[in-house]
Short mmCIF file of the C-alpha atoms (twelve columns), coordinates in Angstrom:
data_MODEL
# 
_entry.id   MODEL 
# 
loop_
_atom_site.group_PDB 
_atom_site.id 
_atom_site.type_symbol 
_atom_site.label_atom_id 
_atom_site.label_alt_id 
_atom_site.label_comp_id 
_atom_site.label_asym_id 
_atom_site.label_seq_id 
_atom_site.Cartn_x 
_atom_site.Cartn_y 
_atom_site.Cartn_z 
_atom_site.pdbx_PDB_model_num 
ATOM 1   C CA . MET A 1   125.268 69.097 106.692 1 
ATOM 2   C CA . ALA A 2   126.981 68.172 109.956 1 
ATOM 3   C CA . LEU A 3   129.366 71.142 109.642 1 
ATOM 4   C CA . VAL A 4   126.439 73.504 109.028 1 
ATOM 5   C CA . GLU A 5   124.760 72.089 112.135 1 
ATOM 6   C CA . LEU A 6   127.939 72.782 114.104 1 
ATOM 7   C CA . PHE A 7   128.026 76.450 113.045 1 
ATOM 8   C CA . LEU A 8   124.322 76.901 113.793 1 
ATOM 9   C CA . LEU A 9   124.859 75.508 117.280 1 
ATOM 10  C CA . ILE A 10  127.741 77.919 117.936 1 
ATOM 11  C CA . SER A 11  125.658 80.877 116.705 1 
ATOM 12  C CA . ALA A 12  122.755 79.951 118.965 1 
ATOM 13  C CA . VAL A 13  125.004 79.564 121.994 1 
ATOM 14  C CA . ASN A 14  126.838 82.862 121.472 1 
ATOM 15  C CA . ALA A 15  123.573 84.712 120.807 1 
ATOM 16  C CA . GLY A 16  122.465 83.940 124.356 1 
ATOM 17  C CA . LEU A 17  125.609 85.287 126.008 1 
ATOM 18  C CA . THR A 18  125.729 88.542 127.952 1 
ATOM 19  C CA . ALA A 19  128.836 89.352 129.979 1 
ATOM 20  C CA . GLN A 20  130.377 85.915 129.585 1 
ATOM 21  C CA . PRO A 21  133.499 85.552 127.414 1 
ATOM 22  C CA . PRO A 22  132.682 84.449 123.857 1 
ATOM 23  C CA . ASN A 23  132.819 80.819 122.867 1 
ATOM 24  C CA . ILE A 24  135.530 79.974 120.317 1 
ATOM 25  C CA . LEU A 25  135.367 77.489 117.448 1 
ATOM 26  C CA . PHE A 26  138.500 76.727 115.425 1 
ATOM 27  C CA . VAL A 27  137.901 74.589 112.328 1 
ATOM 28  C CA . LEU A 28  141.090 73.335 110.670 1 
ATOM 29  C CA . ALA A 29  141.336 71.485 107.344 1 
ATOM 30  C CA . ASP A 30  144.309 69.271 106.520 1 
ATOM 31  C CA . ASP A 31  146.562 69.812 103.502 1 
ATOM 32  C CA . MET A 32  144.155 72.329 101.952 1 
ATOM 33  C CA . GLY A 33  145.779 75.023 99.864  1 
ATOM 34  C CA . GLN A 34  144.550 78.616 99.918  1 
ATOM 35  C CA . TRP A 35  143.567 78.264 96.284  1 
ATOM 36  C CA . ALA A 36  141.219 75.336 97.013  1 
ATOM 37  C CA . ALA A 37  138.133 77.425 97.823  1 
ATOM 38  C CA . GLY A 38  135.605 79.343 95.793  1 
ATOM 39  C CA . THR A 39  136.197 82.546 97.739  1 
ATOM 40  C CA . TYR A 40  139.785 82.629 96.448  1 
ATOM 41  C CA . GLY A 41  138.746 82.334 92.829  1 
ATOM 42  C CA . ASN A 42  138.485 78.579 92.267  1 
ATOM 43  C CA . SER A 43  135.393 77.979 90.130  1 
ATOM 44  C CA . GLU A 44  135.742 74.180 90.079  1 
ATOM 45  C CA . ILE A 45  135.803 73.364 93.805  1 
ATOM 46  C CA . LYS A 46  132.494 73.791 95.635  1 
ATOM 47  C CA . THR A 47  133.002 75.326 99.108  1 
ATOM 48  C CA . PRO A 48  129.723 77.160 99.899  1 
ATOM 49  C CA . ASN A 49  130.160 77.228 103.692 1 
ATOM 50  C CA . ILE A 50  133.729 78.519 103.526 1 
ATOM 51  C CA . ASP A 51  132.640 81.098 100.950 1 
ATOM 52  C CA . LYS A 52  129.817 82.224 103.232 1 
ATOM 53  C CA . LEU A 53  132.166 82.644 106.190 1 
ATOM 54  C CA . ALA A 54  134.544 84.695 104.038 1 
ATOM 55  C CA . LYS A 55  131.705 86.919 102.820 1 
ATOM 56  C CA . GLU A 56  130.155 87.544 106.225 1 
ATOM 57  C CA . GLY A 57  133.320 87.549 108.325 1 
ATOM 58  C CA . VAL A 58  136.991 88.352 107.843 1 
ATOM 59  C CA . LYS A 59  138.997 87.030 104.904 1 
ATOM 60  C CA . PHE A 60  142.785 87.009 104.823 1 
ATOM 61  C CA . ASP A 61  144.330 88.030 101.503 1 
ATOM 62  C CA . ASN A 62  147.948 88.203 102.638 1 
ATOM 63  C CA . ALA A 63  148.858 85.351 104.973 1 
ATOM 64  C CA . PHE A 64  151.783 82.949 104.972 1 
ATOM 65  C CA . CYS A 65  152.635 79.493 106.275 1 
ATOM 66  C CA . ASN A 66  156.099 79.177 107.821 1 
ATOM 67  C CA . THR A 67  156.394 75.436 107.139 1 
ATOM 68  C CA . PRO A 68  153.809 73.849 104.803 1 
ATOM 69  C CA . VAL A 69  153.561 70.527 106.656 1 
ATOM 70  C CA . CYS A 70  151.016 69.587 109.292 1 
ATOM 71  C CA . SER A 71  152.892 69.040 112.563 1 
ATOM 72  C CA . ALA A 72  155.136 72.093 112.259 1 
ATOM 73  C CA . SER A 73  152.252 74.388 111.279 1 
ATOM 74  C CA . ARG A 74  149.997 73.038 114.032 1 
ATOM 75  C CA . THR A 75  152.648 73.705 116.653 1 
ATOM 76  C CA . SER A 76  153.046 77.244 115.320 1 
ATOM 77  C CA . TYR A 77  149.275 77.788 115.509 1 
ATOM 78  C CA . LEU A 78  149.206 76.667 119.132 1 
ATOM 79  C CA . THR A 79  152.322 78.501 120.324 1 
ATOM 80  C CA . GLY A 80  152.570 81.549 118.080 1 
ATOM 81  C CA . ARG A 81  156.217 80.649 117.517 1 
ATOM 82  C CA . LEU A 82  158.328 79.762 114.482 1 
ATOM 83  C CA . PRO A 83  159.411 76.159 113.854 1 
ATOM 84  C CA . SER A 84  162.990 77.245 114.562 1 
ATOM 85  C CA . GLN A 85  161.780 78.274 118.030 1 
ATOM 86  C CA . HIS A 86  159.450 75.441 119.006 1 
ATOM 87  C CA . GLY A 87  161.555 72.727 117.361 1 
ATOM 88  C CA . VAL A 88  158.969 70.857 115.252 1 
ATOM 89  C CA . HIS A 89  160.259 71.210 111.691 1 
ATOM 90  C CA . ASP A 90  158.395 68.496 109.783 1 
ATOM 91  C CA . TRP A 91  155.442 66.135 109.981 1 
ATOM 92  C CA . ILE A 92  155.781 63.695 112.862 1 
ATOM 93  C CA . ALA A 93  156.318 60.098 111.809 1 
ATOM 94  C CA . GLY A 94  157.266 58.631 115.205 1 
ATOM 95  C CA . GLY A 95  156.287 59.064 118.817 1 
ATOM 96  C CA . ASN A 96  152.524 59.059 118.283 1 
ATOM 97  C CA . GLY A 97  151.734 56.223 120.695 1 
ATOM 98  C CA . CYS A 98  149.008 53.561 120.504 1 
ATOM 99  C CA . GLY A 99  151.635 50.852 120.144 1 
ATOM 100 C CA . GLN A 100 153.127 52.309 116.962 1 
ATOM 101 C CA . ASN A 101 156.295 53.463 118.723 1 
ATOM 102 C CA . PRO A 102 157.346 54.939 122.102 1 
ATOM 103 C CA . PRO A 103 155.302 58.124 122.672 1 
ATOM 104 C CA . ILE A 104 157.040 61.496 122.529 1 
ATOM 105 C CA . PHE A 105 155.413 64.714 123.821 1 
ATOM 106 C CA . TYR A 106 157.178 67.073 121.409 1 
ATOM 107 C CA . SER A 107 155.768 70.372 122.706 1 
ATOM 108 C CA . ARG A 108 155.987 69.620 126.433 1 
ATOM 109 C CA . GLU A 109 158.023 72.749 127.208 1 
ATOM 110 C CA . GLU A 110 155.802 75.098 125.190 1 
ATOM 111 C CA . THR A 111 152.969 77.325 126.378 1 
ATOM 112 C CA . THR A 112 149.989 77.293 124.031 1 
ATOM 113 C CA . TYR A 113 146.996 79.561 123.747 1 
ATOM 114 C CA . THR A 114 144.796 76.726 125.009 1 
ATOM 115 C CA . ASP A 115 146.844 76.730 128.223 1 
ATOM 116 C CA . VAL A 116 146.130 80.453 128.562 1 
ATOM 117 C CA . LEU A 117 142.424 80.043 127.770 1 
ATOM 118 C CA . ALA A 118 142.084 77.288 130.380 1 
ATOM 119 C CA . GLU A 119 143.736 79.531 132.981 1 
ATOM 120 C CA . HIS A 120 140.984 82.060 132.284 1 
ATOM 121 C CA . GLY A 121 138.094 79.653 132.756 1 
ATOM 122 C CA . TYR A 122 137.631 78.124 129.312 1 
ATOM 123 C CA . VAL A 123 136.848 74.446 128.836 1 
ATOM 124 C CA . CYS A 124 139.037 73.307 125.945 1 
ATOM 125 C CA . GLY A 125 138.157 70.379 123.697 1 
ATOM 126 C CA . ILE A 126 139.643 68.903 120.558 1 
ATOM 127 C CA . SER A 127 137.972 66.606 118.037 1 
ATOM 128 C CA . GLY A 128 140.046 65.280 115.146 1 
ATOM 129 C CA . LYS A 129 143.652 65.471 114.060 1 
ATOM 130 C CA . TYR A 130 146.294 66.610 116.562 1 
ATOM 131 C CA . HIS A 131 149.518 64.966 115.283 1 
ATOM 132 C CA . LEU A 132 151.995 66.497 117.719 1 
ATOM 133 C CA . GLY A 133 153.099 63.261 119.357 1 
ATOM 134 C CA . ASP A 134 151.940 61.110 122.281 1 
ATOM 135 C CA . GLN A 135 148.333 61.193 121.082 1 
ATOM 136 C CA . GLN A 136 147.114 58.970 123.932 1 
ATOM 137 C CA . GLN A 137 147.815 61.746 126.455 1 
ATOM 138 C CA . PRO A 138 145.633 64.868 126.648 1 
ATOM 139 C CA . GLN A 139 147.906 67.860 126.241 1 
ATOM 140 C CA . HIS A 140 147.974 71.606 126.736 1 
ATOM 141 C CA . SER A 141 144.868 71.951 128.898 1 
ATOM 142 C CA . PHE A 142 142.474 70.076 126.627 1 
ATOM 143 C CA . SER A 143 139.993 68.426 128.978 1 
ATOM 144 C CA . HIS A 144 138.069 66.858 126.078 1 
ATOM 145 C CA . TRP A 145 140.427 64.742 123.965 1 
ATOM 146 C CA . PHE A 146 139.227 62.815 120.904 1 
ATOM 147 C CA . VAL A 147 142.061 62.680 118.383 1 
ATOM 148 C CA . HIS A 148 143.464 60.647 115.519 1 
ATOM 149 C CA . GLN A 149 146.043 58.088 116.591 1 
ATOM 150 C CA . SER A 150 148.599 59.426 114.118 1 
ATOM 151 C CA . GLY A 151 148.026 61.934 111.356 1 
ATOM 152 C CA . GLY A 152 145.664 60.496 108.791 1 
ATOM 153 C CA . GLY A 153 144.882 57.563 106.524 1 
ATOM 154 C CA . ASN A 154 141.737 55.656 105.657 1 
ATOM 155 C CA . TYR A 155 138.634 57.810 105.970 1 
ATOM 156 C CA . ASN A 156 136.458 54.921 107.153 1 
ATOM 157 C CA . ASN A 157 136.489 53.349 110.632 1 
ATOM 158 C CA . PRO A 158 139.508 55.505 111.546 1 
ATOM 159 C CA . PRO A 159 142.044 54.887 114.343 1 
ATOM 160 C CA . MET A 160 141.204 57.358 117.122 1 
ATOM 161 C CA . VAL A 161 141.984 58.006 120.785 1 
ATOM 162 C CA . ARG A 162 139.212 58.625 123.313 1 
ATOM 163 C CA . ASP A 163 139.977 59.082 127.011 1 
ATOM 164 C CA . GLY A 164 143.416 57.542 126.544 1 
ATOM 165 C CA . GLN A 165 142.075 54.439 124.807 1 
ATOM 166 C CA . CYS A 166 142.934 53.501 121.221 1 
ATOM 167 C CA . VAL A 167 139.633 52.883 119.396 1 
ATOM 168 C CA . HIS A 168 138.255 52.408 115.874 1 
ATOM 169 C CA . PRO A 169 134.776 53.971 115.693 1 
ATOM 170 C CA . ASP A 170 132.553 52.926 112.808 1 
ATOM 171 C CA . GLY A 171 131.778 55.466 110.121 1 
ATOM 172 C CA . TYR A 172 133.247 58.233 107.972 1 
ATOM 173 C CA . ILE A 173 135.865 60.241 109.828 1 
ATOM 174 C CA . SER A 174 134.571 63.735 108.964 1 
ATOM 175 C CA . ASP A 175 131.139 62.806 110.336 1 
ATOM 176 C CA . ILE A 176 132.681 61.178 113.411 1 
ATOM 177 C CA . ILE A 177 134.749 64.289 114.199 1 
ATOM 178 C CA . THR A 178 131.810 66.643 113.691 1 
ATOM 179 C CA . THR A 179 129.459 64.578 115.841 1 
ATOM 180 C CA . ASP A 180 131.992 64.466 118.663 1 
ATOM 181 C CA . ALA A 181 132.521 68.239 118.485 1 
ATOM 182 C CA . ILE A 182 128.774 68.903 118.624 1 
ATOM 183 C CA . GLU A 183 128.454 66.681 121.693 1 
ATOM 184 C CA . PHE A 184 131.352 68.477 123.401 1 
ATOM 185 C CA . ILE A 185 129.837 71.885 122.685 1 
ATOM 186 C CA . SER A 186 126.371 70.822 123.846 1 
ATOM 187 C CA . ASP A 187 127.674 69.268 127.054 1 
ATOM 188 C CA . THR A 188 129.950 72.194 127.898 1 
ATOM 189 C CA . THR A 189 127.220 74.753 127.229 1 
ATOM 190 C CA . LYS A 190 125.135 73.154 129.975 1 
ATOM 191 C CA . THR A 191 127.889 73.925 132.517 1 
ATOM 192 C CA . GLY A 192 127.646 77.657 131.879 1 
ATOM 193 C CA . LYS A 193 131.386 77.895 131.204 1 
ATOM 194 C CA . PRO A 194 132.871 79.330 127.991 1 
ATOM 195 C CA . PHE A 195 134.328 76.773 125.614 1 
ATOM 196 C CA . TYR A 196 137.106 76.549 123.076 1 
ATOM 197 C CA . ALA A 197 136.524 73.816 120.475 1 
ATOM 198 C CA . SER A 198 139.220 72.665 118.054 1 
ATOM 199 C CA . VAL A 199 137.593 70.763 115.187 1 
ATOM 200 C CA . HIS A 200 140.453 69.393 113.114 1 
ATOM 201 C CA . PHE A 201 139.465 67.409 110.034 1 
ATOM 202 C CA . THR A 202 141.795 65.075 108.160 1 
ATOM 203 C CA . ALA A 203 140.106 66.165 104.919 1 
ATOM 204 C CA . PRO A 204 140.921 67.021 102.194 1 
ATOM 205 C CA . HIS A 205 144.251 65.197 102.609 1 
ATOM 206 C CA . ALA A 206 144.896 61.999 100.632 1 
ATOM 207 C CA . PRO A 207 143.889 59.197 100.160 1 
ATOM 208 C CA . TYR A 208 141.357 60.189 97.547  1 
ATOM 209 C CA . THR A 209 140.454 56.706 96.371  1 
ATOM 210 C CA . GLY A 210 140.051 53.240 97.845  1 
ATOM 211 C CA . SER A 211 142.081 50.146 97.003  1 
ATOM 212 C CA . ASP A 212 139.928 49.685 93.905  1 
ATOM 213 C CA . GLY A 213 141.005 53.090 92.581  1 
ATOM 214 C CA . LYS A 214 137.527 54.548 92.960  1 
ATOM 215 C CA . ALA A 215 136.766 57.677 94.986  1 
ATOM 216 C CA . ASP A 216 133.354 56.493 96.184  1 
ATOM 217 C CA . SER A 217 134.909 53.469 97.905  1 
ATOM 218 C CA . MET A 218 136.799 55.870 100.173 1 
ATOM 219 C CA . HIS A 219 134.357 58.787 100.422 1 
ATOM 220 C CA . PRO A 220 130.525 59.041 100.501 1 
ATOM 221 C CA . LYS A 221 129.023 58.996 97.017  1 
ATOM 222 C CA . GLU A 222 127.211 62.300 97.545  1 
ATOM 223 C CA . ILE A 223 130.540 64.021 98.245  1 
ATOM 224 C CA . VAL A 224 132.216 62.411 95.230  1 
ATOM 225 C CA . ASP A 225 129.319 63.371 92.960  1 
ATOM 226 C CA . GLN A 226 129.550 67.009 94.060  1 
ATOM 227 C CA . CYS A 227 133.227 67.126 93.174  1 
ATOM 228 C CA . MET A 228 133.158 65.327 89.836  1 
# 
């Protein structure tokens, strides 16, 4: 329901625009294959909101991933360059910060589309998974920075970074990310400036079950029941 609320908010905001540049919302799932959606022929997985977007918008039938791991693909999204060009070839295990290891800003020398958007008056915010190193430091013109401390893990009370501080907010991470994104969009809308919002979920990446081997000890029961 929170994701539906997010899309409704974006629609309402853009409907009131005239000559102002459009607001941009980028929703990114983690470790989700193209086949894992109803719109691509999977009758077992229930993805009504994704299916609706595909039906009413544009659906890609011939798209490819240069490197099927998170950090490399995310850098390619941001830069428009191949892993052999930007230098991130795999998922990042070190350099994330928050006391785990010395922070490394892997894409420091790159220009990203968020840098370009910010130069043209956009307020850029990210809520969720970043996983490109040095997560405690806002990067590439993001003025709103609420990201996972590393790349993923337990879905409950997750390790996050807010305003440079390492925190562990209470709750389920998908709800936490969505709520933060809605607040960013609402606050930025009041300024009259166009916004770019990256909403990067850690779902549906593992873990799928808790330490007891049960899915509903890691994920809300209503979600588990829908998928079983």
